[in-house]
Amino acid sequence: MSKEFSSRLLAWFDKHGRHDLPWQLEQTPYRVWISEIMLQQTQVMTVIPYFERFIKEFPNVEALAKANLDNVLHLWTGLGYYARARNCFKAAKTIVEDYKGQFPCTLDEMMALPGIGRSTAGAILSLAREKRHPILDGNVKRVLSRYHGIEGWSGKKQVEDELWSYAEAHTPSDDSVRDYTQAIMDLGATICVRRNPDCQACPFTTSCFAKKTGRQHEFPASKPKKIIPDRETVFAIIENNKGEVLLQQRPPTGIWGGLWCFPEFSSNELMAGEIKKQFACKIKQQTKYKSFKHTFSHFHLKIKPVHIRLEGQVNRVNDEGLSQWVSPAENSKLGFPAPVVSLLKELNNKKVVLNES
Ligand code: SF4
């Protein structure tokens, strides 16, 4: 059964697979690694320009290890899930310091690097080194759970173990493992897609359990729904007399770790008191902008932006480089979370929407 699975898939891949994605042109462990990390939670077409910019700036692991984290986060701005970028940066340093710049060759060593799980390690070893290792990313989980009719959410250990054992059984020997790995990812990304899979174009149209039973939309089972809480924050857009706004770097770990944000407060009252304390000048104007929601995996954040224009010469204590005045018009090389990018753009274009109340 497994030989037949891989043979059918490889025959389909020869004719219909993707062979010219930017990371396929030169499949070094470094390029495969960066592409695999970017592709987690993100679609290929979105990743391509980010990958190309990243590789241009950091063409190899040494360049990434020597980089400034701000610059790494800047090139990741808009992709989200910034822990991925911070982990790449940390892992690059480990590869240079502990492995003399060469990627480790074993699955265990690879998985010991920050941000590299079993599937990513398998993808790097199979695509860049042609070693027989299975992968199980979101696309592969979808194909295998439909093909075999695997019930249950893949976040459950038992379901995941079953998927891994099928992934292991279907993975062919070293000489065709690279094509097979790319093929199963391609099938999930282009044919066996989440909504409306194109079963007529699939090499498994006659043997797939979900197709035979008409239950394609039941696999893979969704994650059980959890109600996530709402939180609120005030973004203080503090503007000095030169038209620059104040940004602060967040702590290196946690939400938006290492990114640059507007100072945050839990209420307008606290904000007003704190600003008076920190800046030896008066508030010339205070404008409330329309609030908006940003959703994280574990909570919704209601963001209430308030624009504060300060009067006169602005003095502020130097807090060891963790604050910067930035012009919204400047193409700053810092990493920003998506809500800050939108607000800076709107401020620059003078298109910020006012609060109706
Ligand atoms: S037959 Fe349809 S559901 Fe089954 S693997 Fe192919 S595309 Fe997916």
Short mmCIF file of C-alpha atoms and ligand atoms in Angstrom, two decimals:
data_model
loop_
_atom_site.label_atom_id
_atom_site.label_comp_id
_atom_site.label_asym_id
_atom_site.label_seq_id
_atom_site.Cartn_x
_atom_site.Cartn_y
_atom_site.Cartn_z
CA MET A 1 0.00 0.00 0.00
CA SER A 2 2.75 2.46 0.94
CA LYS A 3 4.77 1.80 -2.20
CA GLU A 4 1.65 2.39 -4.25
CA PHE A 5 0.90 5.62 -2.33
CA SER A 6 4.35 7.09 -2.97
CA SER A 7 4.49 5.88 -6.61
CA ARG A 8 1.17 7.51 -7.45
CA LEU A 9 2.14 10.69 -5.68
CA LEU A 10 5.55 10.87 -7.39
CA ALA A 11 3.98 10.30 -10.84
CA TRP A 12 1.53 13.15 -10.12
CA PHE A 13 4.38 15.38 -8.87
CA ASP A 14 6.41 14.91 -12.07
CA LYS A 15 3.59 16.39 -14.11
CA HIS A 16 1.80 18.75 -11.73
CA GLY A 17 4.09 19.55 -8.78
CA ARG A 18 5.79 22.87 -8.13
CA HIS A 19 9.41 22.83 -9.21
CA ASP A 20 10.42 26.48 -9.26
CA LEU A 21 9.59 27.98 -5.88
CA PRO A 22 12.44 30.27 -4.77
CA TRP A 23 13.60 27.87 -2.04
CA GLN A 24 13.64 24.94 -4.51
CA LEU A 25 16.17 26.58 -6.80
CA GLU A 26 19.07 25.96 -4.46
CA GLN A 27 18.03 23.55 -1.71
CA THR A 28 20.60 24.21 0.99
CA PRO A 29 19.65 23.37 4.59
CA TYR A 30 19.65 27.10 5.37
CA ARG A 31 17.22 28.06 2.58
CA VAL A 32 14.94 25.06 3.27
CA TRP A 33 14.93 25.91 6.97
CA ILE A 34 14.00 29.58 6.49
CA SER A 35 11.27 28.67 3.97
CA GLU A 36 9.82 25.96 6.22
CA ILE A 37 9.67 28.29 9.21
CA MET A 38 8.04 31.06 7.15
CA LEU A 39 5.55 28.61 5.66
CA GLN A 40 4.25 27.59 9.10
CA GLN A 41 0.81 29.25 9.39
CA THR A 42 1.44 31.25 6.18
CA GLN A 43 0.59 30.62 2.53
CA VAL A 44 3.21 30.20 -0.20
CA MET A 45 2.27 33.34 -2.16
CA THR A 46 2.58 35.48 0.98
CA VAL A 47 5.90 33.90 1.94
CA ILE A 48 7.69 34.32 -1.43
CA PRO A 49 8.49 38.10 -1.19
CA TYR A 50 9.41 37.77 2.52
CA PHE A 51 11.71 34.84 1.75
CA GLU A 52 13.40 36.69 -1.09
CA ARG A 53 14.00 39.84 1.01
CA PHE A 54 15.25 37.78 3.95
CA ILE A 55 17.69 35.74 1.85
CA LYS A 56 18.97 38.87 0.11
CA GLU A 57 19.78 40.43 3.49
CA PHE A 58 20.96 37.22 5.18
CA PRO A 59 22.18 34.85 2.42
CA ASN A 60 23.57 32.25 4.83
CA VAL A 61 23.53 31.16 8.44
CA GLU A 62 26.66 33.18 9.31
CA ALA A 63 25.04 36.39 8.07
CA LEU A 64 21.92 35.68 10.13
CA ALA A 65 23.96 34.87 13.25
CA LYS A 66 25.79 38.22 12.94
CA ALA A 67 22.60 40.20 12.32
CA ASN A 68 20.94 42.71 14.56
CA LEU A 69 17.68 41.25 15.96
CA ASP A 70 15.84 44.49 15.12
CA ASN A 71 16.72 43.99 11.47
CA VAL A 72 15.57 40.34 11.56
CA LEU A 73 12.25 41.37 13.11
CA HIS A 74 11.92 44.22 10.61
CA LEU A 75 12.18 41.73 7.72
CA TRP A 76 9.56 39.56 9.45
CA THR A 77 7.13 42.46 10.00
CA GLY A 78 3.73 41.44 8.63
CA LEU A 79 4.35 37.67 8.74
CA GLY A 80 3.24 37.44 12.39
CA TYR A 81 4.20 34.78 14.92
CA TYR A 82 7.40 36.66 15.72
CA ALA A 83 8.72 33.94 18.01
CA ARG A 84 9.61 32.19 14.73
CA ALA A 85 12.00 35.01 13.79
CA ARG A 86 13.55 35.18 17.26
CA ASN A 87 14.08 31.41 17.23
CA CYS A 88 15.71 31.51 13.78
CA PHE A 89 18.10 34.14 15.06
CA LYS A 90 18.94 32.09 18.17
CA ALA A 91 19.31 28.85 16.20
CA ALA A 92 21.63 30.56 13.67
CA LYS A 93 23.93 31.60 16.52
CA THR A 94 23.96 28.03 17.87
CA ILE A 95 24.74 26.57 14.43
CA VAL A 96 27.66 28.98 14.00
CA GLU A 97 29.00 28.62 17.54
CA ASP A 98 28.44 24.90 18.17
CA TYR A 99 28.50 23.41 14.67
CA LYS A 100 31.01 25.73 12.92
CA GLY A 101 28.28 27.02 10.62
CA GLN A 102 27.31 23.57 9.30
CA PHE A 103 23.76 22.35 9.88
CA PRO A 104 23.62 19.28 12.10
CA CYS A 105 23.05 15.99 10.28
CA THR A 106 20.83 14.10 12.70
CA LEU A 107 17.17 14.52 13.51
CA ASP A 108 17.84 14.80 17.26
CA GLU A 109 20.49 17.50 16.92
CA MET A 110 18.29 19.40 14.51
CA MET A 111 15.30 19.18 16.87
CA ALA A 112 17.41 20.52 19.73
CA LEU A 113 17.67 23.87 17.90
CA PRO A 114 15.17 26.58 18.92
CA GLY A 115 11.94 26.54 16.89
CA ILE A 116 12.69 23.32 14.98
CA GLY A 117 10.18 20.53 15.58
CA ARG A 118 10.15 17.02 14.16
CA SER A 119 8.38 17.95 10.93
CA THR A 120 10.66 20.91 10.13
CA ALA A 121 13.74 18.83 10.96
CA GLY A 122 12.41 16.06 8.68
CA ALA A 123 11.79 18.57 5.88
CA ILE A 124 15.32 20.02 6.11
CA LEU A 125 16.95 16.57 6.17
CA SER A 126 14.83 15.15 3.35
CA LEU A 127 14.76 18.19 1.05
CA ALA A 128 18.31 19.41 1.53
CA ARG A 129 20.18 16.22 2.41
CA GLU A 130 17.99 13.54 0.78
CA LYS A 131 17.76 11.55 3.99
CA ARG A 132 14.72 9.43 4.61
CA HIS A 133 12.70 11.31 7.23
CA PRO A 134 8.92 11.82 7.21
CA ILE A 135 7.25 15.19 7.60
CA LEU A 136 3.87 16.05 9.09
CA ASP A 137 3.00 19.68 8.54
CA GLY A 138 -0.58 20.99 8.24
CA ASN A 139 -0.87 20.04 4.55
CA VAL A 140 0.37 16.50 5.13
CA LYS A 141 -1.94 16.04 8.12
CA ARG A 142 -4.89 17.01 5.92
CA VAL A 143 -3.96 14.60 3.09
CA LEU A 144 -3.26 11.65 5.40
CA SER A 145 -6.29 12.15 7.61
CA ARG A 146 -8.57 12.25 4.56
CA TYR A 147 -6.84 9.40 2.75
CA HIS A 148 -6.97 7.09 5.79
CA GLY A 149 -10.12 8.51 7.38
CA ILE A 150 -8.42 9.36 10.68
CA GLU A 151 -10.97 10.64 13.16
CA GLY A 152 -10.15 13.15 15.90
CA TRP A 153 -8.19 16.38 16.23
CA SER A 154 -4.50 16.06 15.37
CA GLY A 155 -3.53 18.05 18.49
CA LYS A 156 -4.38 14.91 20.50
CA LYS A 157 -1.35 12.72 21.07
CA GLN A 158 -3.04 9.50 19.97
CA VAL A 159 -4.24 11.03 16.68
CA GLU A 160 -0.89 12.64 16.02
CA ASP A 161 0.93 9.36 16.68
CA GLU A 162 -1.32 7.60 14.19
CA LEU A 163 -0.62 10.27 11.57
CA TRP A 164 3.13 10.01 12.17
CA SER A 165 3.02 6.25 11.72
CA TYR A 166 1.30 6.65 8.32
CA ALA A 167 3.73 9.43 7.37
CA GLU A 168 6.60 7.13 8.29
CA ALA A 169 5.16 4.17 6.38
CA HIS A 170 4.57 6.14 3.16
CA THR A 171 7.95 7.89 3.02
CA PRO A 172 10.09 6.20 0.35
CA SER A 173 13.83 5.50 0.41
CA ASP A 174 16.55 8.14 0.15
CA ASP A 175 16.68 8.36 -3.65
CA SER A 176 13.12 9.67 -4.04
CA VAL A 177 12.56 11.21 -0.61
CA ARG A 178 13.22 14.78 -1.74
CA ASP A 179 10.56 14.66 -4.48
CA TYR A 180 8.16 12.78 -2.23
CA THR A 181 8.44 15.39 0.55
CA GLN A 182 7.83 18.23 -1.87
CA ALA A 183 5.04 16.24 -3.57
CA ILE A 184 2.97 15.60 -0.46
CA MET A 185 3.28 19.24 0.60
CA ASP A 186 2.24 20.33 -2.91
CA LEU A 187 -0.74 18.00 -3.01
CA GLY A 188 -2.03 19.43 0.27
CA ALA A 189 -1.38 23.01 -0.81
CA THR A 190 -2.85 22.83 -4.33
CA ILE A 191 -5.33 19.89 -4.60
CA CYS A 192 -6.29 18.55 -1.20
CA VAL A 193 -7.02 22.05 0.08
CA ARG A 194 -9.07 22.79 3.17
CA ARG A 195 -12.24 23.89 1.39
CA ASN A 196 -13.38 22.19 -1.82
CA PRO A 197 -10.53 19.76 -2.51
CA ASP A 198 -10.16 18.99 -6.22
CA CYS A 199 -10.56 15.21 -5.86
CA GLN A 200 -10.93 14.65 -9.62
CA ALA A 201 -7.39 15.94 -10.15
CA CYS A 202 -5.96 13.93 -7.22
CA PRO A 203 -3.84 10.80 -7.73
CA PHE A 204 -5.80 9.18 -4.86
CA THR A 205 -9.26 9.79 -6.23
CA THR A 206 -10.10 6.06 -6.36
CA SER A 207 -8.44 5.01 -3.10
CA CYS A 208 -9.04 7.88 -0.66
CA PHE A 209 -11.37 7.08 2.25
CA ALA A 210 -12.83 10.59 2.48
CA LYS A 211 -13.53 10.73 -1.27
CA LYS A 212 -15.10 7.28 -1.34
CA THR A 213 -17.41 8.12 1.55
CA GLY A 214 -18.06 11.76 0.55
CA ARG A 215 -16.70 12.95 3.90
CA GLN A 216 -13.86 15.22 2.69
CA HIS A 217 -15.05 18.10 4.88
CA GLU A 218 -15.03 16.02 8.03
CA PHE A 219 -11.26 15.47 7.89
CA PRO A 220 -9.13 16.61 9.54
CA ALA A 221 -11.31 17.23 12.58
CA SER A 222 -11.14 20.84 13.78
CA LYS A 223 -9.60 21.88 17.01
CA PRO A 224 -12.29 21.94 19.72
CA LYS A 225 -13.57 25.51 19.97
CA LYS A 226 -12.53 27.46 23.03
CA ILE A 227 -13.92 30.85 23.95
CA ILE A 228 -11.02 33.23 24.16
CA PRO A 229 -11.16 36.26 26.47
CA ASP A 230 -11.29 39.94 25.48
CA ARG A 231 -8.68 42.38 26.73
CA GLU A 232 -8.19 46.09 26.11
CA THR A 233 -5.25 48.42 25.93
CA VAL A 234 -4.65 52.10 25.23
CA PHE A 235 -1.97 52.83 22.61
CA ALA A 236 -0.52 56.27 23.37
CA ILE A 237 0.66 57.84 20.12
CA ILE A 238 2.85 60.53 21.71
CA GLU A 239 4.00 63.11 19.17
CA ASN A 240 6.74 65.66 19.80
CA ASN A 241 7.09 69.11 18.29
CA LYS A 242 9.04 67.65 15.31
CA GLY A 243 6.14 65.39 14.28
CA GLU A 244 7.89 62.24 15.55
CA VAL A 245 6.12 59.60 17.61
CA LEU A 246 7.48 57.67 20.55
CA LEU A 247 8.02 53.91 20.21
CA GLN A 248 9.20 51.51 22.89
CA GLN A 249 10.81 48.14 22.47
CA ARG A 250 8.90 45.32 24.14
CA PRO A 251 10.64 42.76 26.36
CA PRO A 252 12.41 40.01 24.36
CA THR A 253 9.88 37.29 25.16
CA GLY A 254 6.09 37.17 25.24
CA ILE A 255 3.55 38.90 23.02
CA TRP A 256 5.30 40.88 20.25
CA GLY A 257 8.62 40.16 21.97
CA GLY A 258 11.41 42.49 20.80
CA LEU A 259 9.08 44.49 18.52
CA TRP A 260 8.56 48.26 18.71
CA CYS A 261 5.18 49.54 19.91
CA PHE A 262 3.46 52.66 21.08
CA PRO A 263 3.55 52.98 24.88
CA GLU A 264 0.63 51.03 26.33
CA PHE A 265 -1.63 51.88 29.25
CA SER A 266 -4.56 50.13 30.85
CA SER A 267 -6.69 53.34 30.91
CA ASN A 268 -6.74 56.94 29.64
CA GLU A 269 -6.49 58.24 33.21
CA LEU A 270 -3.31 56.28 33.94
CA MET A 271 -1.88 57.40 30.62
CA ALA A 272 -2.50 61.12 31.29
CA GLY A 273 -0.84 60.91 34.73
CA GLU A 274 2.15 58.98 33.45
CA ILE A 275 2.74 61.33 30.52
CA LYS A 276 2.70 64.35 32.81
CA LYS A 277 5.22 62.61 35.05
CA GLN A 278 7.57 61.54 32.27
CA PHE A 279 7.59 64.60 30.02
CA ALA A 280 8.39 68.04 31.26
CA CYS A 281 5.91 69.70 28.91
CA LYS A 282 2.20 70.28 28.39
CA ILE A 283 -0.24 68.27 26.31
CA LYS A 284 -1.25 70.53 23.38
CA GLN A 285 -3.92 68.25 21.96
CA GLN A 286 -5.39 64.85 22.71
CA THR A 287 -7.44 62.95 20.08
CA LYS A 288 -9.11 59.58 20.45
CA TYR A 289 -9.00 57.41 17.34
CA LYS A 290 -11.36 54.61 16.43
CA SER A 291 -10.61 51.47 18.39
CA PHE A 292 -10.02 48.15 16.63
CA LYS A 293 -9.51 44.50 17.46
CA HIS A 294 -6.39 42.36 17.01
CA THR A 295 -6.76 38.65 17.67
CA PHE A 296 -4.04 36.44 19.13
CA SER A 297 -4.38 32.68 19.44
CA HIS A 298 -5.41 32.99 23.09
CA PHE A 299 -7.17 36.37 23.41
CA HIS A 300 -8.75 39.27 21.50
CA LEU A 301 -7.12 42.63 22.12
CA LYS A 302 -9.19 45.79 21.75
CA ILE A 303 -6.77 48.59 20.91
CA LYS A 304 -7.80 52.16 21.75
CA PRO A 305 -5.35 54.60 20.11
CA VAL A 306 -5.05 58.08 21.58
CA HIS A 307 -2.95 60.71 19.83
CA ILE A 308 -1.20 63.09 22.23
CA ARG A 309 0.55 66.14 20.83
CA LEU A 310 3.09 67.60 23.23
CA GLU A 311 3.93 71.27 23.37
CA GLY A 312 7.40 72.84 23.38
CA GLN A 313 10.76 71.15 23.75
CA VAL A 314 10.29 67.51 24.72
CA ASN A 315 12.76 66.05 27.17
CA ARG A 316 12.70 62.42 28.03
CA VAL A 317 15.03 60.30 30.09
CA ASN A 318 17.18 58.01 28.05
CA ASP A 319 16.06 54.48 28.92
CA GLU A 320 19.05 52.66 27.43
CA GLY A 321 17.89 52.67 23.86
CA LEU A 322 14.52 51.05 24.60
CA SER A 323 12.61 54.12 23.35
CA GLN A 324 12.96 55.96 20.06
CA TRP A 325 11.31 58.93 18.40
CA VAL A 326 10.36 57.84 14.90
CA SER A 327 8.86 59.82 12.05
CA PRO A 328 5.80 58.01 10.63
CA ALA A 329 7.10 58.92 7.16
CA GLU A 330 10.46 57.24 7.74
CA ASN A 331 11.10 53.74 6.40
CA SER A 332 12.45 52.61 9.75
CA LYS A 333 14.45 49.38 9.98
CA LEU A 334 12.70 48.24 13.14
CA GLY A 335 10.29 45.36 13.67
CA PHE A 336 6.68 46.40 14.30
CA PRO A 337 3.55 44.34 14.99
CA ALA A 338 0.77 44.67 12.41
CA PRO A 339 -1.41 47.19 14.39
CA VAL A 340 1.59 49.55 14.75
CA VAL A 341 2.39 49.25 11.03
CA SER A 342 -1.22 50.21 10.16
CA LEU A 343 -1.31 53.14 12.57
CA LEU A 344 2.05 54.52 11.35
CA LYS A 345 0.80 54.24 7.76
CA GLU A 346 -2.48 55.97 8.61
CA LEU A 347 -0.65 58.74 10.52
CA ASN A 348 1.69 59.26 7.59
CA ASN A 349 -1.22 59.42 5.13
CA LYS A 350 -3.28 61.45 7.62
CA LYS A 351 -6.08 58.93 7.33
CA VAL A 352 -6.60 57.91 10.93
CA VAL A 353 -10.29 57.39 11.72
CA LEU A 354 -11.57 59.37 14.70
CA ASN A 355 -13.56 57.84 17.51
CA GLU A 356 -17.30 58.45 16.87
CA SER A 357 -18.12 59.08 20.53
S1 SF4 B 1 -9.15 12.33 -3.10
FE1 SF4 B 1 -9.77 14.35 -2.43
S2 SF4 B 1 -9.84 14.27 -0.22
FE2 SF4 B 1 -8.75 12.46 -0.92
S3 SF4 B 1 -6.59 13.03 -0.78
FE3 SF4 B 1 -7.30 13.46 -2.86
S4 SF4 B 1 -7.97 15.62 -2.83
FE4 SF4 B 1 -7.79 14.90 -0.73
#
